[in-house]
Amino acid sequence: MRDDESNWFSKWEEQLPKPEELIPISQTLITPDLAIAFDIGTSHNPINHHYHHQQQPPAISTPSSQPNSGEFDSSELGGDEPARTLKRPRLVWTPQLHKRFVDAVAHLGIKNAVPKTIMQLMSVDGLTRENVASHLQKYRLYLKRMQGLSSGAGGFSGGDPVTDHLFASSPVPAHFLHQSHPVSDSFLPYMPVAALQQQHHHQQMAAAVAGHHVHRHFGSAPLSRPQSQSVHMVGTPVRNPYPDDQESGNEKRALTLFPIGDD
DNA sequence: TTGCAAATAT
DNA sequence: GATATTTGCA
């Protein structure tokens, strides 16, 4: 019956009914130790990194790292929210960050998936509505592209342009399509995003983070403590912080709220 | 406020 | 050259 889909959907929706509860995602993003090291607790002020002068690998590594924030070379943080009117070089959407974006949109629903809401849900310090809006636009195109492709052919096996690389990196909730038909039948019980496990396309992104663009080091925070095990965010010149994701080829619970337990 | 488009940078 | 991101405008 049709409950098949509505069932899990309903349940899933009940889990994230209040956006206010999904806001503290920042906390999950940042490691406690890291937060302390940066003095950014959780309800204080966001962290401020230092941009170098080129790109900025968000660094959402595996366990938890900071999303992205603007940082300048000489301006150190001494105030509180300098990243408010500062210009960010270029935001690099990493698969992890992208996943958060998709999750937020999935939880919000296409009808509520507006840049503003998404940005708020993401609660990513440094993320601005513009960034999300821009990305959202691209994301929609990607979804639309997928629909068009899947609509006639029966199978999505690969076939995503590079533009979809990043999008393909994150699971695409089947609700993103055009779920405008309340009735009819379960048309998309499952929608394997296709090419979910690619391991040969990280050249662009990996390179960006591999240390080809910039090395995001927090040299401004009063790092009293050496990097023990939590301060290994982006500085990974030898390791691609791009874990394909844990859920490969399955939405499983792709909607796993932000509290990404732990990578 | 959002969406789309174009321009620019890498 | 291509791709991605950013910014401006409607």
GROMACS .gro file of C-alpha atoms (C1' of nucleotides) in nm:
model
  283
    1MET     CA    1   0.000   0.000   0.000
    2ARG     CA    2   0.096   0.354  -0.004
    3ASP     CA    3   0.173   0.353   0.357
    4ASP     CA    4   0.497   0.211   0.275
    5GLU     CA    5   0.632   0.543   0.189
    6SER     CA    6   0.416   0.761   0.398
    7ASN     CA    7   0.488   0.555   0.693
    8TRP     CA    8   0.855   0.608   0.718
    9PHE     CA    9   0.811   0.949   0.589
   10SER     CA   10   0.575   1.039   0.864
   11LYS     CA   11   0.792   0.896   1.124
   12TRP     CA   12   1.089   1.067   0.985
   13GLU     CA   13   0.909   1.391   0.980
   14GLU     CA   14   0.815   1.358   1.338
   15GLN     CA   15   1.170   1.336   1.428
   16LEU     CA   16   1.250   1.675   1.299
   17PRO     CA   17   0.947   1.881   1.348
   18LYS     CA   18   1.098   2.175   1.512
   19PRO     CA   19   1.367   2.355   1.331
   20GLU     CA   20   1.459   2.516   1.651
   21GLU     CA   21   1.591   2.194   1.772
   22LEU     CA   22   1.801   2.139   1.471
   23ILE     CA   23   1.982   2.458   1.502
   24PRO     CA   24   2.247   2.360   1.743
   25ILE     CA   25   2.407   2.174   1.471
   26SER     CA   26   2.707   2.384   1.513
   27GLN     CA   27   2.787   2.198   1.817
   28THR     CA   28   2.798   1.875   1.642
   29LEU     CA   29   3.016   2.020   1.384
   30ILE     CA   30   3.272   2.137   1.616
   31THR     CA   31   3.444   1.915   1.847
   32PRO     CA   32   3.421   2.001   2.209
   33ASP     CA   33   3.791   2.012   2.244
   34LEU     CA   34   3.821   2.217   1.939
   35ALA     CA   35   3.557   2.455   2.052
   36ILE     CA   36   3.731   2.501   2.377
   37ALA     CA   37   4.058   2.548   2.214
   38PHE     CA   38   3.903   2.820   2.013
   39ASP     CA   39   3.707   2.957   2.294
   40ILE     CA   40   3.396   2.932   2.095
   41GLY     CA   41   3.183   2.739   2.332
   42THR     CA   42   2.848   2.708   2.174
   43SER     CA   43   2.642   3.002   2.258
   44HIS     CA   44   2.911   3.252   2.243
   45ASN     CA   45   3.037   3.358   1.914
   46PRO     CA   46   3.129   3.160   1.615
   47ILE     CA   47   3.478   3.085   1.538
   48ASN     CA   48   3.684   3.299   1.320
   49HIS     CA   49   3.944   3.156   1.107
   50HIS     CA   50   4.189   3.326   0.891
   51TYR     CA   51   4.147   3.314   0.526
   52HIS     CA   52   4.466   3.303   0.344
   53HIS     CA   53   4.405   3.454   0.011
   54GLN     CA   54   4.259   3.200  -0.210
   55GLN     CA   55   4.018   2.926  -0.145
   56GLN     CA   56   3.922   2.783   0.175
   57PRO     CA   57   3.867   2.420   0.225
   58PRO     CA   58   3.587   2.386   0.468
   59ALA     CA   59   3.734   2.101   0.626
   60ILE     CA   60   3.450   1.920   0.748
   61SER     CA   61   3.664   1.627   0.811
   62THR     CA   62   3.534   1.316   0.958
   63PRO     CA   63   3.469   1.360   1.317
   64SER     CA   64   3.396   1.717   1.336
   65SER     CA   65   3.550   2.025   1.218
   66GLN     CA   66   3.453   2.368   1.141
   67PRO     CA   67   3.253   2.450   0.845
   68ASN     CA   68   3.412   2.745   0.702
   69SER     CA   69   3.467   3.088   0.801
   70GLY     CA   70   3.637   3.381   0.673
   71GLU     CA   71   3.972   3.459   0.782
   72PHE     CA   72   4.212   3.716   0.685
   73ASP     CA   73   4.575   3.726   0.699
   74SER     CA   74   4.636   4.000   0.932
   75SER     CA   75   4.315   4.061   1.091
   76GLU     CA   76   4.290   3.844   1.383
   77LEU     CA   77   3.993   3.785   1.581
   78GLY     CA   78   3.973   4.000   1.871
   79GLY     CA   79   3.629   4.124   1.827
   80ASP     CA   80   3.346   3.887   1.805
   81GLU     CA   81   3.184   3.862   1.470
   82PRO     CA   82   3.414   3.997   1.214
   83ALA     CA   83   3.297   3.749   0.964
   84ARG     CA   84   2.981   3.940   0.927
   85THR     CA   85   3.071   4.207   0.689
   86LEU     CA   86   3.386   4.058   0.561
   87LYS     CA   87   3.421   3.921   0.220
   88ARG     CA   88   3.487   3.557   0.196
   89PRO     CA   89   3.709   3.440  -0.083
   90ARG     CA   90   3.529   3.143  -0.207
   91LEU     CA   91   3.331   2.896  -0.019
   92VAL     CA   92   3.419   2.543  -0.093
   93TRP     CA   93   3.135   2.308  -0.054
   94THR     CA   94   3.272   1.983   0.056
   95PRO     CA   95   3.077   1.663   0.043
   96GLN     CA   96   3.029   1.674   0.411
   97LEU     CA   97   2.912   2.027   0.411
   98HIS     CA   98   2.698   1.946   0.117
   99LYS     CA   99   2.546   1.662   0.297
  100ARG     CA  100   2.446   1.896   0.573
  101PHE     CA  101   2.288   2.114   0.315
  102VAL     CA  102   2.093   1.827   0.168
  103ASP     CA  103   1.990   1.712   0.507
  104ALA     CA  104   1.866   2.051   0.594
  105VAL     CA  105   1.667   2.074   0.277
  106ALA     CA  106   1.532   1.729   0.324
  107HIS     CA  107   1.423   1.807   0.670
  108LEU     CA  108   1.275   2.133   0.576
  109GLY     CA  109   1.099   2.009   0.272
  110ILE     CA  110   1.114   2.149  -0.071
  111LYS     CA  111   0.846   2.390   0.016
  112ASN     CA  112   1.035   2.522   0.308
  113ALA     CA  113   1.371   2.474   0.166
  114VAL     CA  114   1.454   2.832   0.126
  115PRO     CA  115   1.799   2.967   0.158
  116LYS     CA  116   1.716   3.140   0.475
  117THR     CA  117   1.572   2.840   0.645
  118ILE     CA  118   1.840   2.616   0.521
  119MET     CA  119   2.106   2.847   0.637
  120GLN     CA  120   1.949   2.867   0.976
  121LEU     CA  121   1.918   2.497   0.999
  122MET     CA  122   2.269   2.448   0.899
  123SER     CA  123   2.379   2.685   1.161
  124VAL     CA  124   2.716   2.676   1.011
  125ASP     CA  125   2.922   2.959   1.124
  126GLY     CA  126   3.040   3.146   0.827
  127LEU     CA  127   2.766   3.022   0.606
  128THR     CA  128   2.555   3.297   0.475
  129ARG     CA  129   2.227   3.302   0.301
  130GLU     CA  130   2.396   3.396  -0.018
  131ASN     CA  131   2.609   3.093  -0.009
  132VAL     CA  132   2.318   2.870   0.052
  133ALA     CA  133   2.105   3.042  -0.204
  134SER     CA  134   2.366   3.000  -0.467
  135HIS     CA  135   2.420   2.648  -0.382
  136LEU     CA  136   2.053   2.579  -0.363
  137GLN     CA  137   2.013   2.699  -0.712
  138LYS     CA  138   2.268   2.460  -0.834
  139TYR     CA  139   2.126   2.187  -0.628
  140ARG     CA  140   1.786   2.230  -0.787
  141LEU     CA  141   1.934   2.211  -1.127
  142TYR     CA  142   2.102   1.895  -1.032
  143LEU     CA  143   1.780   1.743  -0.906
  144LYS     CA  144   1.599   1.853  -1.212
  145ARG     CA  145   1.864   1.704  -1.426
  146MET     CA  146   1.827   1.381  -1.251
  147GLN     CA  147   1.457   1.373  -1.301
  148GLY     CA  148   1.488   1.437  -1.664
  149LEU     CA  149   1.738   1.164  -1.697
  150SER     CA  150   1.550   0.914  -1.497
  151SER     CA  151   1.231   0.992  -1.673
  152GLY     CA  152   1.260   0.796  -1.979
  153ALA     CA  153   1.529   0.571  -1.929
  154GLY     CA  154   1.481   0.338  -1.664
  155GLY     CA  155   1.782   0.348  -1.472
  156PHE     CA  156   2.018   0.592  -1.342
  157SER     CA  157   2.344   0.432  -1.363
  158GLY     CA  158   2.592   0.685  -1.382
  159GLY     CA  159   2.543   0.975  -1.600
  160ASP     CA  160   2.609   1.268  -1.385
  161PRO     CA  161   2.821   1.544  -1.513
  162VAL     CA  162   3.086   1.688  -1.300
  163THR     CA  163   2.846   1.937  -1.174
  164ASP     CA  164   2.670   1.655  -1.009
  165HIS     CA  165   2.980   1.528  -0.857
  166LEU     CA  166   2.942   1.717  -0.546
  167PHE     CA  167   2.573   1.654  -0.537
  168ALA     CA  168   2.621   1.294  -0.607
  169SER     CA  169   2.841   1.282  -0.310
  170SER     CA  170   2.552   1.330  -0.087
  171PRO     CA  171   2.241   1.120  -0.077
  172VAL     CA  172   1.943   1.270  -0.239
  173PRO     CA  173   1.624   1.213  -0.054
  174ALA     CA  174   1.362   1.091  -0.289
  175HIS     CA  175   1.143   1.370  -0.179
  176PHE     CA  176   1.344   1.622  -0.361
  177LEU     CA  177   1.195   1.537  -0.689
  178HIS     CA  178   0.862   1.675  -0.767
  179GLN     CA  179   0.656   1.521  -0.498
  180SER     CA  180   0.360   1.730  -0.585
  181HIS     CA  181   0.130   1.437  -0.625
  182PRO     CA  182  -0.027   1.349  -0.299
  183VAL     CA  183  -0.199   1.054  -0.438
  184SER     CA  184  -0.128   0.826  -0.723
  185ASP     CA  185   0.099   0.558  -0.609
  186SER     CA  186   0.425   0.526  -0.454
  187PHE     CA  187   0.631   0.621  -0.737
  188LEU     CA  188   0.961   0.649  -0.575
  189PRO     CA  189   0.990   0.415  -0.293
  190TYR     CA  190   1.356   0.426  -0.329
  191MET     CA  191   1.572   0.636  -0.539
  192PRO     CA  192   1.928   0.537  -0.536
  193VAL     CA  193   2.101   0.843  -0.634
  194ALA     CA  194   2.307   0.651  -0.871
  195ALA     CA  195   2.675   0.680  -0.873
  196LEU     CA  196   2.704   0.721  -0.507
  197GLN     CA  197   3.030   0.557  -0.466
  198GLN     CA  198   3.279   0.717  -0.686
  199GLN     CA  199   3.635   0.703  -0.597
  200HIS     CA  200   3.790   0.857  -0.892
  201HIS     CA  201   3.662   1.204  -0.914
  202HIS     CA  202   3.795   1.372  -0.615
  203GLN     CA  203   4.067   1.519  -0.813
  204GLN     CA  204   3.910   1.856  -0.813
  205MET     CA  205   3.790   1.863  -0.464
  206ALA     CA  206   4.055   1.651  -0.318
  207ALA     CA  207   4.305   1.874  -0.472
  208ALA     CA  208   4.138   2.168  -0.319
  209VAL     CA  209   4.168   2.018   0.017
  210ALA     CA  210   4.468   1.813  -0.038
  211GLY     CA  211   4.652   2.130   0.005
  212HIS     CA  212   4.659   2.249  -0.343
  213HIS     CA  213   4.466   2.561  -0.281
  214VAL     CA  214   4.522   2.660   0.067
  215HIS     CA  215   4.598   2.514   0.398
  216ARG     CA  216   4.357   2.625   0.653
  217HIS     CA  217   4.546   2.642   0.970
  218PHE     CA  218   4.413   2.809   1.273
  219GLY     CA  219   4.711   3.006   1.358
  220SER     CA  220   4.521   3.268   1.533
  221ALA     CA  221   4.351   3.087   1.805
  222PRO     CA  222   4.529   3.068   2.128
  223LEU     CA  223   4.613   2.714   2.067
  224SER     CA  224   4.731   2.636   2.402
  225ARG     CA  225   4.720   2.275   2.333
  226PRO     CA  226   4.892   2.110   2.052
  227GLN     CA  227   4.686   1.916   1.817
  228SER     CA  228   4.612   1.606   1.995
  229GLN     CA  229   4.348   1.432   1.806
  230SER     CA  230   4.078   1.677   1.754
  231VAL     CA  231   4.264   1.953   1.596
  232HIS     CA  232   4.325   1.771   1.283
  233MET     CA  233   4.074   1.937   1.069
  234VAL     CA  234   4.178   2.056   0.743
  235GLY     CA  235   4.542   2.040   0.754
  236THR     CA  236   4.549   1.706   0.590
  237PRO     CA  237   4.794   1.718   0.314
  238VAL     CA  238   4.811   1.348   0.309
  239ARG     CA  239   4.466   1.222   0.335
  240ASN     CA  240   4.151   1.316   0.175
  241PRO     CA  241   3.892   1.413   0.421
  242TYR     CA  242   3.638   1.302   0.175
  243PRO     CA  243   3.491   0.990   0.307
  244ASP     CA  244   3.248   0.888   0.048
  245ASP     CA  245   3.001   0.872   0.317
  246GLN     CA  246   2.893   0.600   0.531
  247GLU     CA  247   2.577   0.525   0.359
  248SER     CA  248   2.666   0.424   0.016
  249GLY     CA  249   2.392   0.350  -0.218
  250ASN     CA  250   2.118   0.359   0.033
  251GLU     CA  251   1.926   0.627   0.198
  252LYS     CA  252   1.913   0.403   0.489
  253ARG     CA  253   1.854   0.687   0.719
  254ALA     CA  254   2.010   0.937   0.509
  255LEU     CA  255   1.788   1.176   0.686
  256THR     CA  256   1.980   1.120   0.993
  257LEU     CA  257   1.938   1.451   1.154
  258PHE     CA  258   2.238   1.664   1.191
  259PRO     CA  259   2.357   1.496   1.497
  260ILE     CA  260   2.568   1.291   1.280
  261GLY     CA  261   2.652   1.081   1.572
  262ASP     CA  262   3.002   1.050   1.467
  263ASP     CA  263   3.162   0.979   1.149
  264DT     C1'  264   1.304   3.732   0.021
  265DT     C1'  265   1.385   3.426  -0.361
  266DG     C1'  266   1.527   3.291  -0.817
  267DC     C1'  267   1.789   3.346  -1.227
  268DA     C1'  268   2.158   3.515  -1.489
  269DA     C1'  269   2.601   3.657  -1.582
  270DA     C1'  270   3.074   3.743  -1.451
  271DT     C1'  271   3.478   3.615  -1.239
  272DA     C1'  272   3.836   3.328  -1.025
  273DT     C1'  273   4.075   2.920  -0.978
  274DG     C1'  274   3.911   2.522  -2.113
  275DA     C1'  275   3.614   2.387  -1.779
  276DT     C1'  276   3.404   2.416  -1.353
  277DA     C1'  277   3.254   2.637  -0.939
  278DT     C1'  278   3.159   3.021  -0.690
  279DT     C1'  279   3.030   3.496  -0.635
  280DT     C1'  280   2.755   3.904  -0.715
  281DG     C1'  281   2.380   4.179  -0.908
  282DC     C1'  282   1.932   4.238  -1.065
  283DA     C1'  283   1.425   4.141  -1.125
   0.00000   0.00000   0.00000
